Amino acid sequence: MKNPTVLQKFIKPTCFASGSCLLYYCLYSINMSHLAVYGGAGALGRVLVNYFKERGWAVTNIDLVENKAAQFNTLVNANEDLQTQATKLDQSFETLLKGEKLKALFCVAGGWAGGNAASKNFIKNSDLMLKQSVSSSLIAARLAARHLDDNGLLVLTGALAALNPTPGMIGYGISKAAVHHLVQDLAAPGGGLPKGAKATAICPVTLDTPANRQAMPDADFSSWTPLETIAKQLHGYSTGEIPLANGKIIEILTKDGNTAFNQI
Amino acid sequence: MKNPTVLQKFIKPTCFASGSCLLYYCLYSINMSHLAVYGGAGALGRVLVNYFKERGWAVTNIDLVENKAAQFNTLVNANEDLQTQATKLDQSFETLLKGEKLKALFCVAGGWAGGNAASKNFIKNSDLMLKQSVSSSLIAARLAARHLDDNGLLVLTGALAALNPTPGMIGYGISKAAVHHLVQDLAAPGGGLPKGAKATAICPVTLDTPANRQAMPDADFSSWTPLETIAKQLHGYSTGEIPLANGKIIEILTKDGNTAFNQI
């Protein structure tokens, strides 16, 4: 997704459109776990939606555009101010969840732009990075505080690079530093998440996406992280099958086709 | 200043208004050092303007409102987008400096708002904190890259609290974490500042201002930092009389009326 920062509220139960109305009414009566993916129409988001849906979860996509694979879509209008976006999304989830709670919420919206303070587009790119990474993460945090279940999981997207100075991509670095701080804030007592809920940020290096393969056809793909590998790991964190400490940054390193997830 | 994030460009040489036109023409012929203070109409900003002016500096105030004590004012319109603010301010300094350079640029704009993710005003306050601290710091960084002299000094305003999780004031904490990262980025090779220029962030705890005395009349004022003490220290950094490492966060601690500045 290119600019996930403002949202035009609407809930579109994809199941209605496809005629399988029963699904909507059955979702909670059979106690399906519900996941929301902010950025669920992007490359990683789509894989997350599919992976969880195939394992029996109800999935809501939050994005600029619909993802028909998700059972529900709440679309974002990037021309509205942040408060309006948050309020409309909150109302969408109120309507959608009917008092039920999300078991997990992932924010994989984001983008990248480089440049230092002397770059012509420094202000424009920094502003864009703040909107793409920080605004979406703040809204995800707010939705988590309101709609995540006790012991639920909030996953944001950080960046390993931001653990050190990033002079060549300042807007990106300061935005990801803010996201890392947000994770620590939410994980601390009094951060506002529901009881027992956890917050974390995944930090992949290079994702193995079609766009990246097209952009870097000669790269070593065995050091790129397959999207399904991340989906599998997040599923494990969400169900509790894979232990996860609260408030950690998760370094995702792939080498020779093997991926390690290190909580740091 | 309450919302220093958008700017209506205009340069108002205060000396013109007061009739002492000669000052304007003499400023550079006698090689006066020039300081710009973003937030120069706030409590700390006003003291900085006065302190440097009394020591023979030309001072430009950047703020929502004019500070008549400054020789020059470039006002900010908080309803414009960040790129427009930056472009207009840049043009103002182009006109004002006529190829000369700033010896120092201080950004002391900012504000405070609390709240965790469950707070009703979480999004609104976080957005405000980003605008007040991060947007103003980004613009200051851009102006420094464009108009600071070689070996000049850029001072931003950080917060000690943001070195740890800030669950009770999330918007404030993530914004200050971004400012701290910005300082490290600018200080690193390739950050875009002029050759030999330094970047730092001051981190006071409680400033001894009239507003704070009114708000907390029973507090221990001997642990508050006098504004002139900060002005004196920044003057020392600017002239080189007080050594300053590049890219450090400066902890300002006052106890029993004595203030220490620790570079961390």
Short mmCIF file of C-alpha atoms in Angstrom, two decimals:
data_model
loop_
_atom_site.label_atom_id
_atom_site.label_comp_id
_atom_site.label_asym_id
_atom_site.label_seq_id
_atom_site.Cartn_x
_atom_site.Cartn_y
_atom_site.Cartn_z
CA MET A 1 0.00 0.00 0.00
CA LYS A 2 1.29 3.38 -0.88
CA ASN A 3 -0.26 5.73 1.61
CA PRO A 4 -2.22 4.04 4.33
CA THR A 5 -2.72 7.08 6.48
CA VAL A 6 -6.23 8.32 6.00
CA LEU A 7 -9.34 6.31 5.86
CA GLN A 8 -12.81 6.42 4.49
CA LYS A 9 -14.76 4.22 6.76
CA PHE A 10 -16.77 1.49 5.34
CA ILE A 11 -17.19 -2.08 6.24
CA LYS A 12 -17.66 -4.40 3.36
CA PRO A 13 -18.25 -7.96 4.38
CA THR A 14 -16.76 -9.73 1.41
CA CYS A 15 -18.81 -12.77 2.27
CA PHE A 16 -21.99 -10.79 1.55
CA ALA A 17 -20.72 -9.89 -1.87
CA SER A 18 -19.96 -13.50 -2.63
CA GLY A 19 -23.34 -14.59 -1.40
CA SER A 20 -22.15 -16.74 1.48
CA CYS A 21 -24.06 -14.70 4.03
CA LEU A 22 -24.14 -17.50 6.51
CA LEU A 23 -20.44 -17.03 7.18
CA TYR A 24 -21.07 -13.60 8.65
CA TYR A 25 -23.58 -14.90 11.15
CA CYS A 26 -21.61 -18.00 11.97
CA LEU A 27 -18.27 -16.32 12.63
CA TYR A 28 -18.72 -15.74 16.29
CA SER A 29 -21.20 -18.44 17.13
CA ILE A 30 -18.48 -20.95 16.35
CA ASN A 31 -15.95 -18.74 18.13
CA MET A 32 -13.59 -18.10 15.24
CA SER A 33 -10.47 -16.18 16.11
CA HIS A 34 -10.43 -12.79 14.42
CA LEU A 35 -7.36 -11.08 12.97
CA ALA A 36 -7.18 -7.55 11.56
CA VAL A 37 -4.36 -6.69 9.13
CA TYR A 38 -3.56 -3.02 8.57
CA GLY A 39 -2.04 -3.10 5.11
CA GLY A 40 -3.81 -6.35 4.26
CA ALA A 41 -3.84 -5.58 0.55
CA GLY A 42 -0.04 -5.27 0.30
CA ALA A 43 2.33 -8.10 -0.58
CA LEU A 44 2.96 -9.29 2.99
CA GLY A 45 -0.57 -8.39 4.08
CA ARG A 46 -2.15 -10.60 1.43
CA VAL A 47 -0.07 -13.59 2.49
CA LEU A 48 -1.02 -13.00 6.13
CA VAL A 49 -4.71 -12.78 5.23
CA ASN A 50 -4.56 -16.03 3.26
CA TYR A 51 -2.46 -17.90 5.81
CA PHE A 52 -4.73 -17.14 8.75
CA LYS A 53 -7.94 -17.61 6.76
CA GLU A 54 -6.79 -21.04 5.64
CA ARG A 55 -6.33 -21.92 9.31
CA GLY A 56 -9.89 -21.01 10.21
CA TRP A 57 -9.53 -17.38 11.25
CA ALA A 58 -11.84 -14.54 10.34
CA VAL A 59 -9.68 -11.80 8.83
CA THR A 60 -10.41 -8.10 8.34
CA ASN A 61 -8.31 -6.11 5.90
CA ILE A 62 -7.64 -2.42 6.67
CA ASP A 63 -6.19 -0.73 3.61
CA LEU A 64 -6.68 1.80 0.84
CA VAL A 65 -8.01 -0.94 -1.39
CA GLU A 66 -10.06 -4.03 -0.85
CA ASN A 67 -8.59 -7.51 -0.50
CA LYS A 68 -11.32 -9.88 -1.59
CA ALA A 69 -9.61 -12.78 0.11
CA ALA A 70 -10.39 -11.22 3.50
CA GLN A 71 -13.82 -11.88 4.99
CA PHE A 72 -14.12 -8.18 5.84
CA ASN A 73 -12.63 -4.97 4.53
CA THR A 74 -12.52 -1.55 6.22
CA LEU A 75 -11.10 0.95 3.81
CA VAL A 76 -8.90 3.93 4.54
CA ASN A 77 -9.15 7.41 3.00
CA ALA A 78 -5.68 8.91 3.03
CA ASN A 79 -6.98 12.46 2.71
CA GLU A 80 -8.58 12.61 6.13
CA ASP A 81 -6.82 13.75 9.29
CA LEU A 82 -5.51 11.13 11.67
CA GLN A 83 -8.21 11.59 14.30
CA THR A 84 -10.96 11.16 11.70
CA GLN A 85 -9.31 8.03 10.33
CA ALA A 86 -9.02 6.56 13.81
CA THR A 87 -12.60 7.43 14.76
CA LYS A 88 -14.06 5.96 11.60
CA LEU A 89 -12.04 2.76 11.87
CA ASP A 90 -13.02 2.43 15.51
CA GLN A 91 -16.68 2.73 14.54
CA SER A 92 -16.19 0.16 11.79
CA PHE A 93 -14.80 -2.33 14.26
CA GLU A 94 -17.57 -1.55 16.76
CA THR A 95 -20.11 -2.46 14.10
CA LEU A 96 -18.18 -5.43 12.83
CA LEU A 97 -17.23 -7.06 16.10
CA LYS A 98 -20.50 -6.53 17.96
CA GLY A 99 -18.76 -6.71 21.31
CA GLU A 100 -16.46 -9.56 20.34
CA LYS A 101 -12.71 -8.98 20.35
CA LEU A 102 -9.77 -9.35 17.97
CA LYS A 103 -7.30 -12.05 18.86
CA ALA A 104 -4.56 -10.34 16.87
CA LEU A 105 -3.90 -7.12 14.98
CA PHE A 106 -0.95 -6.75 12.61
CA CYS A 107 0.17 -3.47 11.08
CA VAL A 108 2.31 -4.20 8.03
CA ALA A 109 1.62 -0.89 6.30
CA GLY A 110 4.68 1.16 5.49
CA GLY A 111 7.05 2.24 2.80
CA TRP A 112 10.56 3.45 2.23
CA ALA A 113 12.14 6.70 1.10
CA GLY A 114 15.72 7.79 1.48
CA GLY A 115 17.52 11.08 1.78
CA ASN A 116 19.53 13.12 4.26
CA ALA A 117 18.90 16.69 5.46
CA ALA A 118 20.55 18.11 2.36
CA SER A 119 18.33 16.13 -0.03
CA LYS A 120 15.81 18.13 -2.00
CA ASN A 121 12.93 15.92 -0.89
CA PHE A 122 14.01 15.64 2.74
CA ILE A 123 10.90 17.23 4.24
CA LYS A 124 8.45 15.63 1.82
CA ASN A 125 9.93 12.15 2.27
CA SER A 126 10.21 12.49 6.04
CA ASP A 127 6.59 13.57 6.24
CA LEU A 128 5.60 10.59 4.08
CA MET A 129 7.56 8.15 6.24
CA LEU A 130 5.94 9.51 9.41
CA LYS A 131 2.51 9.07 7.86
CA GLN A 132 3.15 5.63 6.45
CA SER A 133 4.86 4.11 9.49
CA VAL A 134 3.99 6.16 12.56
CA SER A 135 0.42 7.18 11.76
CA SER A 136 -0.59 3.65 10.79
CA SER A 137 1.11 2.24 13.90
CA LEU A 138 -0.63 4.76 16.16
CA ILE A 139 -4.00 3.85 14.69
CA ALA A 140 -3.21 0.16 15.09
CA ALA A 141 -2.27 0.81 18.73
CA ARG A 142 -5.54 2.66 19.29
CA LEU A 143 -7.59 -0.12 17.68
CA ALA A 144 -5.71 -2.65 19.78
CA ALA A 145 -6.49 -0.72 22.97
CA ARG A 146 -10.15 -0.66 22.01
CA HIS A 147 -10.76 -3.99 20.33
CA LEU A 148 -7.99 -6.46 21.14
CA ASP A 149 -8.86 -9.32 23.42
CA ASP A 150 -7.18 -9.90 26.77
CA ASN A 151 -3.95 -11.76 26.00
CA GLY A 152 -4.23 -10.67 22.36
CA LEU A 153 -1.31 -9.74 20.11
CA LEU A 154 -0.41 -6.45 18.40
CA VAL A 155 2.36 -6.65 15.80
CA LEU A 156 3.83 -3.50 14.27
CA THR A 157 6.59 -3.20 11.66
CA GLY A 158 9.96 -1.81 12.70
CA ALA A 159 13.37 -1.79 11.07
CA LEU A 160 16.70 -3.17 12.22
CA ALA A 161 18.45 -0.27 10.53
CA ALA A 162 16.81 2.18 12.92
CA LEU A 163 18.65 0.64 15.87
CA ASN A 164 21.62 2.65 14.57
CA PRO A 165 21.90 6.08 12.95
CA THR A 166 20.40 6.22 9.45
CA PRO A 167 21.97 9.35 7.90
CA GLY A 168 21.11 8.30 4.36
CA MET A 169 17.42 7.69 5.10
CA ILE A 170 16.60 10.03 7.94
CA GLY A 171 12.82 10.15 7.60
CA TYR A 172 12.65 6.36 7.53
CA GLY A 173 14.99 5.98 10.51
CA ILE A 174 13.25 8.45 12.80
CA SER A 175 9.86 6.96 11.93
CA LYS A 176 10.95 3.43 12.74
CA ALA A 177 12.64 4.65 15.95
CA ALA A 178 9.26 6.08 16.92
CA VAL A 179 7.58 2.73 16.16
CA HIS A 180 10.13 0.88 18.30
CA HIS A 181 9.46 3.28 21.16
CA LEU A 182 5.73 2.80 20.69
CA VAL A 183 6.12 -0.97 21.12
CA GLN A 184 8.01 -0.46 24.38
CA ASP A 185 5.40 2.04 25.60
CA LEU A 186 2.51 -0.28 24.83
CA ALA A 187 4.26 -3.22 26.51
CA ALA A 188 4.97 -1.25 29.69
CA PRO A 189 2.47 -1.24 32.57
CA GLY A 190 -0.08 1.50 31.91
CA GLY A 191 0.42 1.56 28.14
CA GLY A 192 -3.29 1.05 27.58
CA LEU A 193 -3.46 -2.36 25.93
CA PRO A 194 -5.92 -4.93 27.29
CA LYS A 195 -4.82 -7.18 30.13
CA GLY A 196 -2.17 -9.67 29.11
CA ALA A 197 -1.98 -8.35 25.55
CA LYS A 198 1.46 -8.22 23.94
CA ALA A 199 3.03 -5.71 21.57
CA THR A 200 5.96 -6.40 19.28
CA ALA A 201 7.55 -5.16 16.06
CA ILE A 202 8.85 -7.41 13.32
CA CYS A 203 12.01 -6.21 11.60
CA PRO A 204 12.60 -8.00 8.32
CA VAL A 205 15.57 -7.07 6.15
CA THR A 206 14.48 -7.90 2.59
CA LEU A 207 11.17 -9.58 1.89
CA ASP A 208 10.97 -12.03 -0.99
CA THR A 209 8.20 -10.31 -2.94
CA PRO A 210 7.54 -10.22 -6.70
CA ALA A 211 8.24 -6.46 -6.67
CA ASN A 212 11.62 -6.94 -5.00
CA ARG A 213 12.56 -9.75 -7.43
CA GLN A 214 11.68 -7.47 -10.32
CA ALA A 215 13.64 -4.57 -8.85
CA MET A 216 16.71 -6.64 -7.93
CA PRO A 217 16.77 -9.59 -10.38
CA ASP A 218 20.42 -10.41 -9.71
CA ALA A 219 20.25 -10.44 -5.91
CA ASP A 220 20.79 -13.49 -3.73
CA PHE A 221 17.20 -14.58 -3.08
CA SER A 222 18.35 -17.11 -0.49
CA SER A 223 18.98 -14.21 1.91
CA TRP A 224 15.47 -12.83 1.45
CA THR A 225 12.68 -13.79 3.80
CA PRO A 226 9.71 -15.63 2.26
CA LEU A 227 6.40 -14.01 3.21
CA GLU A 228 4.86 -17.31 4.26
CA THR A 229 7.69 -17.84 6.74
CA ILE A 230 6.66 -14.62 8.49
CA ALA A 231 2.99 -15.61 8.36
CA LYS A 232 3.79 -18.95 9.98
CA GLN A 233 5.79 -17.27 12.75
CA LEU A 234 3.09 -14.70 13.49
CA HIS A 235 0.50 -17.47 13.56
CA GLY A 236 2.63 -19.25 16.14
CA TYR A 237 2.89 -16.11 18.26
CA SER A 238 -0.85 -15.53 17.96
CA THR A 239 -1.85 -19.01 19.09
CA GLY A 240 0.83 -19.16 21.77
CA GLU A 241 2.57 -22.10 20.08
CA ILE A 242 5.69 -19.96 19.73
CA PRO A 243 6.68 -18.09 22.93
CA LEU A 244 6.92 -14.32 22.64
CA ALA A 245 8.19 -11.84 25.23
CA ASN A 246 6.19 -8.62 25.46
CA GLY A 247 7.69 -5.41 24.04
CA LYS A 248 10.50 -6.92 22.00
CA ILE A 249 11.80 -6.03 18.56
CA ILE A 250 12.02 -9.16 16.42
CA GLU A 251 15.05 -9.37 14.16
CA ILE A 252 14.24 -11.51 11.12
CA LEU A 253 17.36 -12.84 9.44
CA THR A 254 17.42 -15.16 6.45
CA LYS A 255 20.57 -16.91 5.30
CA ASP A 256 20.92 -19.74 2.79
CA GLY A 257 17.15 -20.05 2.77
CA ASN A 258 16.86 -20.42 6.55
CA THR A 259 15.13 -17.76 8.63
CA ALA A 260 15.76 -16.95 12.30
CA PHE A 261 13.47 -14.82 14.45
CA ASN A 262 15.46 -13.24 17.29
CA GLN A 263 13.73 -11.25 20.02
CA ILE A 264 15.96 -8.32 20.93
CA MET B 1 4.38 28.36 21.19
CA LYS B 2 1.40 26.14 20.84
CA ASN B 3 1.62 24.76 17.32
CA PRO B 4 4.79 25.66 15.53
CA THR B 5 4.30 23.35 12.61
CA VAL B 6 3.18 25.38 9.65
CA LEU B 7 4.45 28.68 8.52
CA GLN B 8 3.39 31.69 6.61
CA LYS B 9 6.56 33.09 5.24
CA PHE B 10 7.40 36.61 5.89
CA ILE B 11 10.50 38.31 6.98
CA LYS B 12 10.02 41.26 9.19
CA PRO B 13 13.23 43.01 10.08
CA THR B 14 12.28 44.39 13.45
CA CYS B 15 15.02 46.94 13.10
CA PHE B 16 13.18 48.45 10.16
CA ALA B 17 10.03 48.85 12.18
CA SER B 18 11.91 50.58 14.93
CA GLY B 19 13.63 52.89 12.47
CA SER B 20 17.17 51.71 13.04
CA CYS B 21 17.63 50.68 9.44
CA LEU B 22 21.37 50.92 9.61
CA LEU B 23 21.50 47.81 11.75
CA TYR B 24 20.21 45.72 8.88
CA TYR B 25 22.94 46.88 6.55
CA CYS B 26 25.67 46.71 9.12
CA LEU B 27 24.95 43.22 10.39
CA TYR B 28 27.22 41.39 8.00
CA SER B 29 29.70 44.09 7.21
CA ILE B 30 30.86 43.88 10.80
CA ASN B 31 30.61 40.10 10.66
CA MET B 32 28.07 39.59 13.40
CA SER B 33 27.34 35.99 14.28
CA HIS B 34 23.76 35.07 13.40
CA LEU B 35 21.50 32.78 15.45
CA ALA B 36 18.05 31.54 14.46
CA VAL B 37 15.68 30.36 17.21
CA TYR B 38 12.73 28.19 16.19
CA GLY B 39 10.28 28.91 18.98
CA GLY B 40 11.93 32.24 19.76
CA ALA B 41 8.72 33.73 21.12
CA GLY B 42 8.29 31.06 23.81
CA ALA B 43 9.61 31.31 27.37
CA LEU B 44 13.00 29.68 26.71
CA GLY B 45 13.18 31.12 23.20
CA ARG B 46 12.82 34.69 24.44
CA VAL B 47 15.62 34.26 26.94
CA LEU B 48 17.85 32.79 24.23
CA VAL B 49 17.08 35.69 21.90
CA ASN B 50 17.92 38.25 24.59
CA TYR B 51 21.03 36.48 25.82
CA PHE B 52 22.64 36.19 22.40
CA LYS B 53 21.55 39.64 21.28
CA GLU B 54 23.11 41.17 24.38
CA ARG B 55 26.37 39.48 23.40
CA GLY B 56 26.42 41.03 19.96
CA TRP B 57 24.66 38.38 17.89
CA ALA B 58 22.04 38.98 15.22
CA VAL B 59 19.04 36.84 16.10
CA THR B 60 16.12 35.68 13.95
CA ASN B 61 12.98 34.42 15.62
CA ILE B 62 10.97 31.67 13.85
CA ASP B 63 7.59 31.33 15.50
CA LEU B 64 3.83 31.75 15.22
CA VAL B 65 4.14 35.21 16.70
CA GLU B 66 6.69 37.96 16.52
CA ASN B 67 9.32 38.55 19.17
CA LYS B 68 10.21 42.22 18.93
CA ALA B 69 13.44 41.66 20.80
CA ALA B 70 14.79 39.70 17.83
CA GLN B 71 16.36 41.68 15.00
CA PHE B 72 14.42 39.55 12.50
CA ASN B 73 11.23 37.52 12.56
CA THR B 74 10.09 34.83 10.13
CA LEU B 75 6.60 33.75 11.05
CA VAL B 76 5.04 30.33 10.79
CA ASN B 77 1.53 29.48 9.58
CA ALA B 78 0.50 26.27 11.30
CA ASN B 79 -2.20 25.52 8.73
CA GLU B 80 0.17 24.84 5.86
CA ASP B 81 1.64 21.45 5.05
CA LEU B 82 5.17 20.69 6.17
CA GLN B 83 6.76 21.01 2.74
CA THR B 84 5.21 24.44 2.22
CA GLN B 85 6.38 25.59 5.65
CA ALA B 86 9.90 24.41 4.93
CA THR B 87 10.03 25.97 1.46
CA LYS B 88 8.76 29.34 2.67
CA LEU B 89 11.16 29.43 5.60
CA ASP B 90 14.01 28.46 3.33
CA GLN B 91 13.14 31.33 1.00
CA SER B 92 12.93 33.70 3.96
CA PHE B 93 16.44 32.79 5.05
CA GLU B 94 17.72 33.05 1.48
CA THR B 95 16.46 36.61 1.38
CA LEU B 96 17.58 37.44 4.87
CA LEU B 97 21.06 35.97 4.81
CA LYS B 98 22.08 37.04 1.31
CA GLY B 99 24.60 34.23 1.07
CA GLU B 100 25.85 34.61 4.62
CA LYS B 101 25.42 31.71 7.01
CA LEU B 102 23.94 31.03 10.44
CA LYS B 103 26.43 30.26 13.15
CA ALA B 104 23.79 28.49 15.22
CA LEU B 105 20.20 27.32 14.96
CA PHE B 106 18.20 26.27 18.03
CA CYS B 107 14.82 24.58 17.90
CA VAL B 108 13.11 25.00 21.26
CA ALA B 109 9.57 24.64 19.92
CA GLY B 110 7.56 21.88 21.48
CA GLY B 111 4.85 21.02 23.91
CA TRP B 112 3.57 18.25 26.11
CA ALA B 113 0.50 16.07 26.14
CA GLY B 114 -0.02 12.83 28.03
CA GLY B 115 -2.09 9.73 27.51
CA ASN B 116 -1.75 6.04 26.74
CA ALA B 117 -3.35 4.04 23.91
CA ALA B 118 -6.59 3.73 25.89
CA SER B 119 -6.90 7.50 26.41
CA LYS B 120 -9.71 9.19 24.55
CA ASN B 121 -7.34 11.78 23.04
CA PHE B 122 -4.54 9.34 22.22
CA ILE B 123 -4.53 9.91 18.46
CA LYS B 124 -5.15 13.66 18.67
CA ASN B 125 -2.43 14.19 21.26
CA SER B 126 0.05 11.94 19.50
CA ASP B 127 -0.52 13.79 16.25
CA LEU B 128 0.01 17.09 18.06
CA MET B 129 3.23 15.89 19.68
CA LEU B 130 4.57 14.73 16.30
CA LYS B 131 3.78 18.10 14.80
CA GLN B 132 5.16 20.14 17.67
CA SER B 133 8.39 18.22 18.21
CA VAL B 134 9.18 16.21 15.08
CA SER B 135 7.93 18.57 12.38
CA SER B 136 9.69 21.58 13.90
CA SER B 137 12.90 19.56 14.35
CA LEU B 138 12.78 18.33 10.75
CA ILE B 139 12.38 21.89 9.48
CA ALA B 140 15.22 23.04 11.73
CA ALA B 141 17.39 20.22 10.34
CA ARG B 142 16.53 21.25 6.80
CA LEU B 143 17.32 24.92 7.50
CA ALA B 144 20.57 23.86 9.12
CA ALA B 145 21.56 21.81 6.06
CA ARG B 146 20.83 24.79 3.86
CA HIS B 147 21.94 27.79 5.91
CA LEU B 148 24.20 26.73 8.76
CA ASP B 149 27.84 27.67 8.50
CA ASP B 150 30.64 25.11 8.38
CA ASN B 151 31.35 24.21 12.02
CA GLY B 152 27.97 25.67 13.01
CA LEU B 153 25.68 24.30 15.71
CA LEU B 154 22.18 22.84 15.51
CA VAL B 155 20.41 22.32 18.84
CA LEU B 156 17.11 20.43 19.05
CA THR B 157 15.01 19.69 22.11
CA GLY B 158 14.77 16.12 23.34
CA ALA B 159 13.54 14.56 26.56
CA LEU B 160 15.31 12.37 29.11
CA ALA B 161 12.06 10.52 29.71
CA ALA B 162 12.10 9.20 26.16
CA LEU B 163 15.29 7.22 26.85
CA ASN B 164 12.94 4.80 28.59
CA PRO B 165 9.39 3.65 27.84
CA THR B 166 6.78 6.37 28.36
CA PRO B 167 3.49 4.46 28.65
CA GLY B 168 1.66 7.39 30.26
CA MET B 169 2.63 9.88 27.55
CA ILE B 170 3.07 7.81 24.43
CA GLY B 171 2.77 10.54 21.80
CA TYR B 172 5.35 12.64 23.62
CA GLY B 173 7.75 9.71 24.08
CA ILE B 174 7.69 8.49 20.49
CA SER B 175 8.13 12.05 19.20
CA LYS B 176 11.15 12.71 21.39
CA ALA B 177 12.62 9.29 20.46
CA ALA B 178 12.35 10.41 16.84
CA VAL B 179 14.13 13.69 17.69
CA HIS B 180 16.93 11.79 19.44
CA HIS B 181 17.34 9.58 16.38
CA LEU B 182 17.36 12.66 14.16
CA VAL B 183 20.27 14.10 16.14
CA GLN B 184 22.27 10.89 15.68
CA ASP B 185 21.43 10.80 11.97
CA LEU B 186 22.52 14.40 11.42
CA ALA B 187 25.74 13.85 13.36
CA ALA B 188 26.68 10.74 11.37
CA PRO B 189 28.76 11.03 8.17
CA GLY B 190 26.40 11.71 5.28
CA GLY B 191 23.63 13.23 7.41
CA GLY B 192 23.61 16.34 5.27
CA LEU B 193 24.79 19.06 7.66
CA PRO B 194 27.57 21.42 6.54
CA LYS B 195 31.17 20.35 7.11
CA GLY B 196 32.13 20.32 10.76
CA ALA B 197 28.65 21.31 11.93
CA LYS B 198 27.37 19.65 15.10
CA ALA B 199 23.92 18.47 16.10
CA THR B 200 22.71 17.93 19.64
CA ALA B 201 19.52 17.81 21.69
CA ILE B 202 19.09 19.44 25.07
CA CYS B 203 17.00 17.49 27.55
CA PRO B 204 15.89 19.65 30.46
CA VAL B 205 13.65 18.20 33.16
CA THR B 206 11.67 21.16 34.49
CA LEU B 207 12.35 24.68 33.31
CA ASP B 208 11.96 27.53 35.76
CA THR B 209 9.37 29.53 33.85
CA PRO B 210 6.60 31.82 35.12
CA ALA B 211 4.03 29.38 33.70
CA ASN B 212 5.54 26.44 35.57
CA ARG B 213 5.72 28.46 38.82
CA GLN B 214 2.06 29.33 38.43
CA ALA B 215 1.11 25.73 37.65
CA MET B 216 3.19 24.21 40.48
CA PRO B 217 3.46 26.90 43.18
CA ASP B 218 4.48 24.44 45.90
CA ALA B 219 7.24 22.70 43.95
CA ASP B 220 10.93 22.81 44.86
CA PHE B 221 12.16 25.53 42.53
CA SER B 222 15.78 24.76 43.40
CA SER B 223 15.50 21.63 41.23
CA TRP B 224 14.24 23.60 38.25
CA THR B 225 16.62 24.84 35.58
CA PRO B 226 16.81 28.65 35.12
CA LEU B 227 16.39 29.63 31.48
CA GLU B 228 19.45 31.88 31.52
CA THR B 229 21.59 28.93 32.64
CA ILE B 230 20.63 27.12 29.45
CA ALA B 231 21.25 30.24 27.37
CA LYS B 232 24.72 30.59 28.87
CA GLN B 233 25.56 26.96 28.13
CA LEU B 234 24.31 27.13 24.53
CA HIS B 235 26.30 30.32 24.04
CA GLY B 236 29.39 28.47 25.24
CA TYR B 237 28.72 25.58 22.83
CA SER B 238 28.15 28.05 19.98
CA THR B 239 31.38 29.96 20.49
CA GLY B 240 33.38 26.82 21.22
CA GLU B 241 34.21 27.98 24.76
CA ILE B 242 32.45 24.89 26.07
CA PRO B 243 33.44 21.63 24.32
CA LEU B 244 30.62 19.66 22.73
CA ALA B 245 30.75 16.21 21.15
CA ASN B 246 28.72 15.82 17.99
CA GLY B 247 25.44 13.84 18.12
CA LYS B 248 25.02 13.69 21.87
CA ILE B 249 21.90 14.05 24.00
CA ILE B 250 22.52 16.59 26.76
CA GLU B 251 21.02 15.73 30.11
CA ILE B 252 20.32 18.92 32.07
CA LEU B 253 20.00 18.27 35.78
CA THR B 254 19.47 20.94 38.43
CA LYS B 255 19.81 20.22 42.14
CA ASP B 256 19.97 22.69 45.01
CA GLY B 257 20.20 25.49 42.47
CA ASN B 258 23.18 23.99 40.63
CA THR B 259 22.85 22.76 37.06
CA ALA B 260 24.92 20.06 35.36
CA PHE B 261 25.01 19.46 31.60
CA ASN B 262 25.94 15.85 30.87
CA GLN B 263 26.54 14.66 27.32
CA ILE B 264 25.16 11.15 27.02
#
